[in-house]
CSV table of C-alpha atoms in Angstrom, one decimal:
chain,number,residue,atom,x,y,z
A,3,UNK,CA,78.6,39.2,99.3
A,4,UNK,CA,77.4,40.6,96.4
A,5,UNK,CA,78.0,44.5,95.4
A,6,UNK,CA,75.5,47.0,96.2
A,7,UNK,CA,73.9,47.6,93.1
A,8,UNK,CA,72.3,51.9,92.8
A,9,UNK,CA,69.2,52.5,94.9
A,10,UNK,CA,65.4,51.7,93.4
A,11,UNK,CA,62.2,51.6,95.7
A,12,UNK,CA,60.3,48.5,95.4
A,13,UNK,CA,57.8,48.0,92.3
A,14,UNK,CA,60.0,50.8,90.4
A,15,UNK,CA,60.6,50.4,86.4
A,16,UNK,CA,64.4,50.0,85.6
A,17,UNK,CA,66.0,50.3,82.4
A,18,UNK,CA,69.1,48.0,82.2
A,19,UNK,CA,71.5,49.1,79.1
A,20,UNK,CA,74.7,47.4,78.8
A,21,UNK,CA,77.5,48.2,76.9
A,22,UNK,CA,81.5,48.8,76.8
A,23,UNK,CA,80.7,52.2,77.2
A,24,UNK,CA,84.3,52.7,75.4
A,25,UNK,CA,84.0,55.7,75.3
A,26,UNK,CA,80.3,57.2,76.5
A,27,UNK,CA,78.9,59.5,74.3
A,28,UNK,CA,75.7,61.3,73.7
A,29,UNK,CA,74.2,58.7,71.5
A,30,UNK,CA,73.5,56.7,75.0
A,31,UNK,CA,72.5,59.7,76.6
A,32,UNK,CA,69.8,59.5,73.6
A,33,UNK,CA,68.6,56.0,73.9
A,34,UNK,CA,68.4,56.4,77.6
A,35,UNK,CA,66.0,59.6,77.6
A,36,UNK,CA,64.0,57.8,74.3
A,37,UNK,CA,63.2,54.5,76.5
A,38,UNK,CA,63.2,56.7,79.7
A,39,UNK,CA,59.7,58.6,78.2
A,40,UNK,CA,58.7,55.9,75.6
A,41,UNK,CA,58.6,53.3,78.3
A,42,UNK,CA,57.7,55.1,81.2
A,43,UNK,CA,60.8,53.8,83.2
A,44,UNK,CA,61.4,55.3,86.5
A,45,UNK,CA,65.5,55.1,86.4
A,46,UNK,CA,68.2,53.6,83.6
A,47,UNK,CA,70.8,51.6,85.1
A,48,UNK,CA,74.5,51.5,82.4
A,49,UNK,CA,75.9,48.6,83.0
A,50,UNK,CA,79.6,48.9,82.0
A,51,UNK,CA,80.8,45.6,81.2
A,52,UNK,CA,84.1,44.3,81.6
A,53,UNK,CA,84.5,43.7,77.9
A,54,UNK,CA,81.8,42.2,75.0
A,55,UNK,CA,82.7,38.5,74.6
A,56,UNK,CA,81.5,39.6,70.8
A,57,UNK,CA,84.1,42.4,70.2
A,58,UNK,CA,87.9,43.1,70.6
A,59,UNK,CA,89.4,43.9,73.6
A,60,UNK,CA,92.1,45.1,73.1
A,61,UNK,CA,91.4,48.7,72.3
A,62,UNK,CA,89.3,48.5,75.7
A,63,UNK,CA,89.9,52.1,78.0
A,64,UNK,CA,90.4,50.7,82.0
A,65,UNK,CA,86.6,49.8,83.5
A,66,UNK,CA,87.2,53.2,85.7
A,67,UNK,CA,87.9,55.3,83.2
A,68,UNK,CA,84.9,54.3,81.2
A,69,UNK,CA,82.7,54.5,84.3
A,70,UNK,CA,83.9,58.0,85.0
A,71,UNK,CA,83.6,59.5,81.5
A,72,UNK,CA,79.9,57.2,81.3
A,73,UNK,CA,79.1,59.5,84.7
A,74,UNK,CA,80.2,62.9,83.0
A,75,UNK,CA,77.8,61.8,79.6
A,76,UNK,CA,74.8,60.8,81.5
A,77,UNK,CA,74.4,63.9,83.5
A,78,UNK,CA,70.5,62.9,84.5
A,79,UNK,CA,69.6,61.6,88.1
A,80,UNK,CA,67.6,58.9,86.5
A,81,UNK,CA,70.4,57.1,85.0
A,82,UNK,CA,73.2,55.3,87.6
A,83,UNK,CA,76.2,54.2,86.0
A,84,UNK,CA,77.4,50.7,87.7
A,85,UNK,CA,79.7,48.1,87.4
A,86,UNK,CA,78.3,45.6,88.6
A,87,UNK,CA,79.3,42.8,86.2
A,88,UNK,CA,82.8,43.5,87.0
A,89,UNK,CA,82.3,42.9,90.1
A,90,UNK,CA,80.3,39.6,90.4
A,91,UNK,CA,82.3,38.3,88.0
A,92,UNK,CA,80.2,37.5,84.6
A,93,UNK,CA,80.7,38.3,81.2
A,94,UNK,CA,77.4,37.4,80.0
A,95,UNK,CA,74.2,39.6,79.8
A,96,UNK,CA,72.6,36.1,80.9
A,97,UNK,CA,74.5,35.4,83.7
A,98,UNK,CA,74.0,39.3,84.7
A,99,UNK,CA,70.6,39.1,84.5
A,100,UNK,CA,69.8,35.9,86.5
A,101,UNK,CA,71.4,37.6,89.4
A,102,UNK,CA,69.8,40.9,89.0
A,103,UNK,CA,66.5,39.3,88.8
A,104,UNK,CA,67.2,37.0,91.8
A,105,UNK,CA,68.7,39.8,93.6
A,106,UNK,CA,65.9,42.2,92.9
A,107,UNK,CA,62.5,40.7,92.4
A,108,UNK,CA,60.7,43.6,93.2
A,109,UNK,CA,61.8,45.4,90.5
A,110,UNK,CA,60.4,45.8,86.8
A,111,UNK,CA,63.4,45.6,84.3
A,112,UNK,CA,63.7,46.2,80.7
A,113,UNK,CA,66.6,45.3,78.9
A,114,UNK,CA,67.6,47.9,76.3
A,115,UNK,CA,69.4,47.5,73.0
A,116,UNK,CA,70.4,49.3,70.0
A,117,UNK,CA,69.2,48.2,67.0
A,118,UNK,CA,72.4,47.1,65.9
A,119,UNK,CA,72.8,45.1,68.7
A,120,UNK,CA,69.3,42.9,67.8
A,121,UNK,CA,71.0,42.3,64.4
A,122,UNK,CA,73.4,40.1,65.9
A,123,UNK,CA,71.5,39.2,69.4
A,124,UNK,CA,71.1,35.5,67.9
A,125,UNK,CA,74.9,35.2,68.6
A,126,UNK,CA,74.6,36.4,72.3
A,127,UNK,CA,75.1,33.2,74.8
A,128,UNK,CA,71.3,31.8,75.6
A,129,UNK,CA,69.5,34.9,73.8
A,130,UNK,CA,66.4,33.1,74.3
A,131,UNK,CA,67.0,32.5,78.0
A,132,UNK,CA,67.4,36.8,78.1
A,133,UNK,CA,64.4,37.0,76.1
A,134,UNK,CA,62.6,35.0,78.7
A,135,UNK,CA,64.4,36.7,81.9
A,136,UNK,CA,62.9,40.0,81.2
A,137,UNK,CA,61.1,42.2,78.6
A,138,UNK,CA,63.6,44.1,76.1
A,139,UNK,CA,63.1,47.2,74.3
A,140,UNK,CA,64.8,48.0,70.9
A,141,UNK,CA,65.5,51.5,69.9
A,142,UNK,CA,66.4,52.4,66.4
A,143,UNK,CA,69.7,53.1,65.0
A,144,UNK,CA,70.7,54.3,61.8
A,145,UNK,CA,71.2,51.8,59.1
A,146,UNK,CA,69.2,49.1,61.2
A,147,UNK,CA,65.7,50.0,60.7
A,148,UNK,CA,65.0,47.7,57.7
A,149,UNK,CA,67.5,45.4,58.7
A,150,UNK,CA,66.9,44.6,62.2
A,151,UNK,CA,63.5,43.7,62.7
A,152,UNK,CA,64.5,40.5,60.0
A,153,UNK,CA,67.6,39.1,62.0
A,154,UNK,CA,67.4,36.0,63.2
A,155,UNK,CA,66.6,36.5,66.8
A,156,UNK,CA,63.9,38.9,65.9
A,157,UNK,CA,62.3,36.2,63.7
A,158,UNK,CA,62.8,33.9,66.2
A,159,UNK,CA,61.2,36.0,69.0
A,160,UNK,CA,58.8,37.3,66.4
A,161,UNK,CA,55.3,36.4,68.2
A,162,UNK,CA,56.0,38.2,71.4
A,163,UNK,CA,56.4,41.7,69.9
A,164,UNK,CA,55.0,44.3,71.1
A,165,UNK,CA,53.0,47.1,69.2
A,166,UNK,CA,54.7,49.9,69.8
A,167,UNK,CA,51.5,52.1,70.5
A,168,UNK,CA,51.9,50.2,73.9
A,169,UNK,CA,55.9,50.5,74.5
A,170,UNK,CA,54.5,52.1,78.2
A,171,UNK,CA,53.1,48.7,79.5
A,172,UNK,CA,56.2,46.5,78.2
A,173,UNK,CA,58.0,47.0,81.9
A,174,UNK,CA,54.6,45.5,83.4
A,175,UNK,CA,54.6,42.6,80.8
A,176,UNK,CA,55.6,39.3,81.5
A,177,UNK,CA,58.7,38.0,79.2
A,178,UNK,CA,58.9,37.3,76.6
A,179,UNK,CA,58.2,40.2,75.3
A,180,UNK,CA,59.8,43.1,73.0
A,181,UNK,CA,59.3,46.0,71.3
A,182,UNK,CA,61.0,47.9,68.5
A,183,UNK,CA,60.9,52.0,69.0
A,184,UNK,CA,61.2,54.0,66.3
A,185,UNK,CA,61.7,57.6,66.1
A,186,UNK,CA,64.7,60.4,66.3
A,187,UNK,CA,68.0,58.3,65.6
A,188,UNK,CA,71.2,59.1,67.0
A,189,UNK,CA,74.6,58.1,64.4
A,190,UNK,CA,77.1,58.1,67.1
A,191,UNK,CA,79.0,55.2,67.5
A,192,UNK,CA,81.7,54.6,70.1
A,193,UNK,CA,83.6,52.6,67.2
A,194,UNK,CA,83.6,56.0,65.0
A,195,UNK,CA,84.6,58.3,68.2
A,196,UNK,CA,87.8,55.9,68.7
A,197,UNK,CA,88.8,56.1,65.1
A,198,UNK,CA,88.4,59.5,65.1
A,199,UNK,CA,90.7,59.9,68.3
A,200,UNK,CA,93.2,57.5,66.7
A,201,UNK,CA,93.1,59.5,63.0
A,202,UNK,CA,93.6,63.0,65.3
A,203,UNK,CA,96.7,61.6,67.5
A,204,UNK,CA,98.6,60.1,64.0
């Protein structure tokens, strides 16, 4: 039996924004709220993964402990922190999405990245399978802004953008289609928070 996933009333718009989460911080609290208004969403799922098949794992926190502190950071009754992939098993946003989809087809998601994360999305396992799974929404990140909308999976993807004067329909679209949202840009990284930890305990 597959896990309950957090509550959403038929036809509702859901943000899904996946990550290691390691730790939270208050630049995902920013993306959330940006693609929560910019893309009329009606609730973000975080879906803290096991571990990024891209990244080391071995300065990974546990999956609770990163859930708990992802709950704590959050702090808006829109956004439900799950675990989902955990528990059916997957490491792959692709493998995550097919079930979501087929678990849910009443629901509208979005898939939401960081800019950073679009750089390298052409190295994510069947990125154009995701791309055709569900619409996905970009949000800028410092450093990325020039840089992202030329990676390869952007190029690749390049005819189903979006404008982003109509970011509010891309939940009601069908995929493939993106859109890259610019505005106020959050620097936090969870890479710099970890560093800093580890600088402050030497």
């Amino acid at each position: 039996m597959l896990p309950r996933l957090p509550p959403a009333a038929p036809g509702q718009r859901i943000g899904l924004y996946g990550g290691s989460f390691n730790p939270a911080h208050a630049g995902h609290r920013h993306v959330s709220l940006t693609a929560l208004r910019r893309l009329r969403l009606d609730r973000i799922w975080w879906l803290v993964t096991p571990g990024n098949p891209l990244k080391d794992r071995g300065a990974l926190a546990p999956l609770a402990e990163r859930a708990a502190l992802a709950e704590a950071v959050a702090d808006d009754p829109r956004i439900a922190v799950t675990t989902v992939e955990a528990a059916i098993g997957v490491r792959y946003t692709r493998d995550t999405l097919r079930v979501l989809v087929r678990r849910r087809p009443d629901l509208r998601f979005v898939w939401i990245m960081g800019a950073d994360s679009l750089a390298t999305f052409h190295r994510w396992r069947g990125f154009r399978e995701i791309a055709g799974l569900v619409p996905i929404a970009v949000v800028d990140r410092p450093g990325f802004t020039l840089a992202a909308p030329g990676a390869p999976a952007a190029a690749a993807l390049r005819r189903f953008r979006v404008p982003e004067r109509d970011a509010g329909r891309l939940a009601g679209l069908a995929p493939p289609a993106w859109v890259y949202l610019h505005g106020p840009r959050s620097d936090l990284s969870s890479t710099a928070i970890r560093r800093a930890a580890d600088a402050g305990g030497a």
